[in-house]
Short mmCIF file of C-alpha atoms in Angstrom, two decimals:
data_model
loop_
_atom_site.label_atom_id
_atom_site.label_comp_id
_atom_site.label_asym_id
_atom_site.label_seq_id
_atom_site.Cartn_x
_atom_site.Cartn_y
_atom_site.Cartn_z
CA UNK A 9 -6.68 23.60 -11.16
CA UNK A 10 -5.00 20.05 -10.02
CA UNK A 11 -6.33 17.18 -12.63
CA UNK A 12 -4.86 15.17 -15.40
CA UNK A 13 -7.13 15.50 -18.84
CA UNK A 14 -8.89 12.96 -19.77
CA UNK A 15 -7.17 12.54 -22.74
CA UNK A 16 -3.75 11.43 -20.35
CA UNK A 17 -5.70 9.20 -18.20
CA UNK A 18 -6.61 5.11 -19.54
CA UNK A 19 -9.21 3.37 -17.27
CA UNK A 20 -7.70 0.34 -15.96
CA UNK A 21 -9.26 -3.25 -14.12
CA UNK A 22 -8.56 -4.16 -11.18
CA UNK A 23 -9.98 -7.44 -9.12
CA UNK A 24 -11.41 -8.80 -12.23
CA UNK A 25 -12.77 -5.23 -13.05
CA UNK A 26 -14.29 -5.09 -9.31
CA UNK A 27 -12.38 -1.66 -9.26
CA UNK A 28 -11.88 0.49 -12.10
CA UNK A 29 -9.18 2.88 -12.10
CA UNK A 30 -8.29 5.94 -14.15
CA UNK A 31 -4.49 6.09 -14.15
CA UNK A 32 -1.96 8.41 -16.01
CA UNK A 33 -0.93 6.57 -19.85
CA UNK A 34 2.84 8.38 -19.02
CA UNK A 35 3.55 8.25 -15.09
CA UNK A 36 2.99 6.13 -11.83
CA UNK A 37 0.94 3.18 -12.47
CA UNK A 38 -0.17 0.79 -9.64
CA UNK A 39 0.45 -2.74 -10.54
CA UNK A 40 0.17 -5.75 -8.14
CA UNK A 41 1.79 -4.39 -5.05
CA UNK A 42 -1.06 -1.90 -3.46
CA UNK A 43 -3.55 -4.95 -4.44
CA UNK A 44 -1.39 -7.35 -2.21
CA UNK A 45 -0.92 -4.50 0.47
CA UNK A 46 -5.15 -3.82 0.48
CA UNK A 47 -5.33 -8.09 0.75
CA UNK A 48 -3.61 -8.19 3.83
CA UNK A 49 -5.26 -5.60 6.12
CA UNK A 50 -7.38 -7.96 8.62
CA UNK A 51 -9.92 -4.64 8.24
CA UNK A 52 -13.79 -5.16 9.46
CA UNK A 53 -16.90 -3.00 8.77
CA UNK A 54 -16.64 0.13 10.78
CA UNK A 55 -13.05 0.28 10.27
CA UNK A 56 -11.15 3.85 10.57
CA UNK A 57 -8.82 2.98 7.37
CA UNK A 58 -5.96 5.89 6.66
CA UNK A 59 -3.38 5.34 3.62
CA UNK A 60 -0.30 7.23 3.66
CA UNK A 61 0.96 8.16 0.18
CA UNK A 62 -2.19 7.39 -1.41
CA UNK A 63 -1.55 8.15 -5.09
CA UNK A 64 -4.38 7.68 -7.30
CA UNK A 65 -6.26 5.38 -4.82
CA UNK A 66 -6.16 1.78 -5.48
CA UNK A 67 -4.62 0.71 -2.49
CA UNK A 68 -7.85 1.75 -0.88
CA UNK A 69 -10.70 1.42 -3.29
CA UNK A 70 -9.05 -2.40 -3.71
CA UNK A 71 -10.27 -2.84 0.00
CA UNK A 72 -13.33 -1.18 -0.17
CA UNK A 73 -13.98 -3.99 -2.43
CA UNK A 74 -13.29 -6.66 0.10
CA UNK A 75 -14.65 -5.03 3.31
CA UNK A 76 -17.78 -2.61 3.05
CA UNK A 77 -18.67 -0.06 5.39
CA UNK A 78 -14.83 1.10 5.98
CA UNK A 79 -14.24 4.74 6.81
CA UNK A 80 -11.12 5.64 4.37
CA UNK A 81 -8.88 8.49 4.57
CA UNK A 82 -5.93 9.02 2.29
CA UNK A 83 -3.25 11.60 2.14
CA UNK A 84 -1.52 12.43 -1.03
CA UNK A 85 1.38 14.63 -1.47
CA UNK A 86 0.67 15.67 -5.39
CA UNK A 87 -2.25 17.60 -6.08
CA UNK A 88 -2.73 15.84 -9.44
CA UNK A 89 -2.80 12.33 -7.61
CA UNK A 90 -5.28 13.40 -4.85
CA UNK A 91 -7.59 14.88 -7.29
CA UNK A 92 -7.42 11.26 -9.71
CA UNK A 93 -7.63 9.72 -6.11
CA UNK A 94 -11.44 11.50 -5.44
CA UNK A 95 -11.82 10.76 -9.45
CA UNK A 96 -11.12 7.11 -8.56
CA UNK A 97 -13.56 6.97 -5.42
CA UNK A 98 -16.54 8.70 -7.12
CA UNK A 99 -15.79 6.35 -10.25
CA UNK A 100 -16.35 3.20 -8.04
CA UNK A 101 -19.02 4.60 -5.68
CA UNK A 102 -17.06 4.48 -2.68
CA UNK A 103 -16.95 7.32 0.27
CA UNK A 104 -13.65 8.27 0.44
CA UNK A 105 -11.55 11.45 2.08
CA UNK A 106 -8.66 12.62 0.11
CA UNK A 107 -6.53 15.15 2.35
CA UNK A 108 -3.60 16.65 0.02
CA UNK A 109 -1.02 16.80 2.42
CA UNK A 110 2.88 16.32 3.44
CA UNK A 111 2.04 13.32 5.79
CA UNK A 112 5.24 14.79 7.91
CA UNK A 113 3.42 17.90 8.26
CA UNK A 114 -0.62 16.98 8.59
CA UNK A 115 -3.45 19.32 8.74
CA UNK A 116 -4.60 19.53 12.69
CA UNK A 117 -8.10 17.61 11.77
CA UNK A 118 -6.17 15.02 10.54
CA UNK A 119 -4.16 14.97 13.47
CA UNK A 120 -6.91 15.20 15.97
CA UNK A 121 -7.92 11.66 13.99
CA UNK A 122 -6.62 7.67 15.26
CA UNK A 123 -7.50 5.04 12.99
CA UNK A 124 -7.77 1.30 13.41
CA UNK A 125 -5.68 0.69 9.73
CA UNK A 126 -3.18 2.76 8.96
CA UNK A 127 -1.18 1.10 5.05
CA UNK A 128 1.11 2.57 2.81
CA UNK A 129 3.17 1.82 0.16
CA UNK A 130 6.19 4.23 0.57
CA UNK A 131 8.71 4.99 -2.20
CA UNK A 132 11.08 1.69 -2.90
CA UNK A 133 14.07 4.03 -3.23
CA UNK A 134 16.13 6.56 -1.19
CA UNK A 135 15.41 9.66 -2.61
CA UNK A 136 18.18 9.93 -5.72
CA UNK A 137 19.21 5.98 -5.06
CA UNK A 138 17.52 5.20 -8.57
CA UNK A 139 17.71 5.86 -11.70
CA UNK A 140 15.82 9.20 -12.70
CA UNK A 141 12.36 9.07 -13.89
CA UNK A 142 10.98 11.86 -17.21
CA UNK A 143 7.60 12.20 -14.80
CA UNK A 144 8.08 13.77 -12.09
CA UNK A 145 4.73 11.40 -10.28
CA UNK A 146 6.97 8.28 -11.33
CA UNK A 147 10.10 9.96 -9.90
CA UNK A 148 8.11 10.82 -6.31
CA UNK A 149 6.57 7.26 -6.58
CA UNK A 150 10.03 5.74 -6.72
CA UNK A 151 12.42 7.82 -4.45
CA UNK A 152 10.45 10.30 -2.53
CA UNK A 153 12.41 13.00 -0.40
CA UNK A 154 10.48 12.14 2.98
CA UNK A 155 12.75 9.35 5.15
CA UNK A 156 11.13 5.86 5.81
CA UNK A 157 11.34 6.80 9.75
CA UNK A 158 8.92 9.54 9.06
CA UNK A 159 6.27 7.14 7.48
CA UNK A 160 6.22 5.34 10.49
CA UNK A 161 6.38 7.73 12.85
CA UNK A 162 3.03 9.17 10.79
CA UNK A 163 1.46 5.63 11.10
CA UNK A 164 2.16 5.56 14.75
CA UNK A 165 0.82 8.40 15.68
CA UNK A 166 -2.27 7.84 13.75
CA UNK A 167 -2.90 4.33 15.34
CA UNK A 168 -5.91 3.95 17.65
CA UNK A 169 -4.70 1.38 20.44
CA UNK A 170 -3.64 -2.08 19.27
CA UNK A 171 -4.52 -0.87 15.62
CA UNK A 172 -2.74 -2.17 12.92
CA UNK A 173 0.08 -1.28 10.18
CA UNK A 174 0.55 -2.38 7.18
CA UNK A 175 3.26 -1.76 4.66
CA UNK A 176 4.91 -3.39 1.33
CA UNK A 177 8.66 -2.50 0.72
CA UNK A 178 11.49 -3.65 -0.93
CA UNK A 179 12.92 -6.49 1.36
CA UNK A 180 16.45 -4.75 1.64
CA UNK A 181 14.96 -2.23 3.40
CA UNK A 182 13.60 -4.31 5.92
CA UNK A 183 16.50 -3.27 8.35
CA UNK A 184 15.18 0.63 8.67
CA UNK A 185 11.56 -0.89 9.11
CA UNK A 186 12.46 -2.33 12.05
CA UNK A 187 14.51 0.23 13.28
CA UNK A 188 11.89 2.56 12.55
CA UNK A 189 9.22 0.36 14.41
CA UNK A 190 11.58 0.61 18.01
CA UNK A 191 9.21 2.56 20.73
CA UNK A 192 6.61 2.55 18.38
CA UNK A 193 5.12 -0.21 17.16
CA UNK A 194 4.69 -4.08 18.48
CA UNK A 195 4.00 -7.06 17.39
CA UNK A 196 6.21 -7.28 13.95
CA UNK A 197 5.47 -9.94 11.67
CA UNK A 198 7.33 -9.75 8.10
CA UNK A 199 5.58 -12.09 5.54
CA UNK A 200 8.94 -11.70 2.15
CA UNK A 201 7.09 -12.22 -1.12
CA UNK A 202 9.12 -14.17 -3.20
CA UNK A 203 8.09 -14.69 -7.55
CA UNK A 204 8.86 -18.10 -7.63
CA UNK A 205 10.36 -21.03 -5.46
CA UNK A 206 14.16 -20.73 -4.94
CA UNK A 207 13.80 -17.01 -5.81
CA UNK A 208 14.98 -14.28 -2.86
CA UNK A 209 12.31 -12.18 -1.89
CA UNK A 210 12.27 -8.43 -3.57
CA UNK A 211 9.64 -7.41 -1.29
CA UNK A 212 7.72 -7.65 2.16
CA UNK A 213 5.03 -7.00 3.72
CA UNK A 214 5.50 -5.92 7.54
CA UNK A 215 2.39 -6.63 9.76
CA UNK A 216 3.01 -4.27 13.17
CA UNK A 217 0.55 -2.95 15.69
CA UNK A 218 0.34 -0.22 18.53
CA UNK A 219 0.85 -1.54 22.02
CA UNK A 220 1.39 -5.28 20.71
CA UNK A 221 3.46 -7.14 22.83
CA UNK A 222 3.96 -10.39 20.54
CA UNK A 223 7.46 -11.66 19.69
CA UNK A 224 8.68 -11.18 16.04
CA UNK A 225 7.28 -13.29 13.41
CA UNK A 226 9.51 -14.08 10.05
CA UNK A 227 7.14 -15.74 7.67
CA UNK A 228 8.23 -18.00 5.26
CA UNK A 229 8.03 -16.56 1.81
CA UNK A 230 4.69 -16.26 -0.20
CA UNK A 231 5.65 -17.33 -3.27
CA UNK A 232 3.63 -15.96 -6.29
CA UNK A 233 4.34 -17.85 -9.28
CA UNK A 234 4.09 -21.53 -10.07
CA UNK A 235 7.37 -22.78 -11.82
CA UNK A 236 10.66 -22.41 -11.25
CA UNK A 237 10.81 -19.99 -14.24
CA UNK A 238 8.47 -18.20 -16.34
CA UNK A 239 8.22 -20.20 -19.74
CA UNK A 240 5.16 -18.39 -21.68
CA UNK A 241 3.42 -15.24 -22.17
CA UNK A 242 0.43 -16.79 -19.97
CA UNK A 243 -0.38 -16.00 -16.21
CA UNK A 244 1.48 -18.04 -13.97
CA UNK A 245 0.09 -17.13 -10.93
CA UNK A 246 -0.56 -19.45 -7.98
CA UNK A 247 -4.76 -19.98 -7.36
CA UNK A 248 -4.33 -18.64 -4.06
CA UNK A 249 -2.56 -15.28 -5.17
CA UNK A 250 -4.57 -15.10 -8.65
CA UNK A 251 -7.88 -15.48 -6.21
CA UNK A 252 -6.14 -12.06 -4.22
CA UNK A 253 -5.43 -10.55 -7.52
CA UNK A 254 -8.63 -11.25 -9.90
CA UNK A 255 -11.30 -11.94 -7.13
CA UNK A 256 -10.56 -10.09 -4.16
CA UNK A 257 -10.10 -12.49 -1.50
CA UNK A 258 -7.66 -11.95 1.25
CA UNK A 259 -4.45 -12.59 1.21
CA UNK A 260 -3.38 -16.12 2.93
CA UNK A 261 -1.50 -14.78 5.87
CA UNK A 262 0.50 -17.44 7.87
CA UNK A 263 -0.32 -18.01 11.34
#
């Protein structure tokens, strides 16, 4: 049977302990980025909500939080992920479907399926283009096998009409996200999230939708921190990011 014992597993905060999440002590552990990826999905009750490369869940249940009454899917490659995933929903009392699944290769019912939200959080890595991880979770998390074209192709053939993506990467792969958006997807914003002022931007956050028709959108950065450098052991987030991170809010897209 899929599972990780209990004994593996700490139970971890999230939103100010909104969401509680079991995660593995040694392995993949969400930190900050599926939070920020759940804060900027524009979602509203009723919402069909599908997250590609799920893991344990938060991405989702961090949502749930913000928006009630969404219908969630999530697929999960790793049968010990997708079971901590259902772990996760039942934990918080949320209604959640976890499908374990190659997202290139879907079961039909899931492909008989559109959504108005499709997110994910793909691997940062090109499978092998970092260094190896001892868990093999952590070394899926980081540099999975499946090609960032094949994420979006998923998401776009998911989307209901003028539905919505959303996806956090590292911001030198922005170049194959927009490649991989061509005769797909519309409407591409990029919001780069940048740790503190004067810093380049590690990651973004790329906003696209099915059937949009807008012109492309290049945000200034979000920056995350206050200071130009971090100084103490203390929090140095900015109110409006520590309100996304510790109470839930949404995140302050630019218009």
């Amino acid at each position: 049977m899929p599972g990780f014992d209990d004994a593996a597993l700490s139970q971890d905060a999230f939103l100010g302990g909104e969401v509680q999440l079991l995660q593995p002590k040694q392995g993949y552990r969400a930190g900050v980025d599926p939070v920020l990826l759940a804060a900027a999905v524009p979602a509203r009750p009723g919402d069909r909500v599908l997250e590609l490369g799920c893991g344990g869940g938060p991405g989702l249940l961090c949502l749930a939080a913000r928006v009630p009454d969404l219908k969630l899917t999530g697929v999960e490659l790793q049968a010990d992920y997708a079971d901590l995933a259902r772990r996760n929903a039942a934990l918080n009392s949320v209604d959640m479907t976890v499908v374990e699944a190659d997202l290139a290769e879907l079961p039909m019912d899931l492909r008989q399926q559109q959504f108005d939200q499709v997110i994910a959080n793909p691997p940062y890595y090109r499978a092998g283009a970092h260094s190896p991880a001892q868990d093999v979770g952590r070394q899926i998390a980081l540099g999975g096998a499946t090609e960032l074209n094949v994420w979006f192709d998923t998401a776009a053939r998911r989307l209901s009409h003028k539905g919505y993506l959303h996806m956090i990467q590292r911001a030198d792969r922005l170049p194959e996200m927009l490649g991989a958006c061509l005769g797909r997807l519309g409407s591409l914003e990029v919001l780069p999230l940048a740790a503190r002022v004067g810093r380049s931007a590690e990651l973004v956050l790329l906003r696209a939708r099915k059937g949009g028709r807008a012109g492309f959108k290049l945000h200034a950065p979000l920056i995350l921190h206050d200071g130009e450098a971090h100084l103490c052991d203390a929090e140095s987030y900015r109110p409006d990011i520590r309100a996304v991170l510790r109470d839930g809010c949404a995140l302050p897209w630019p218009r």
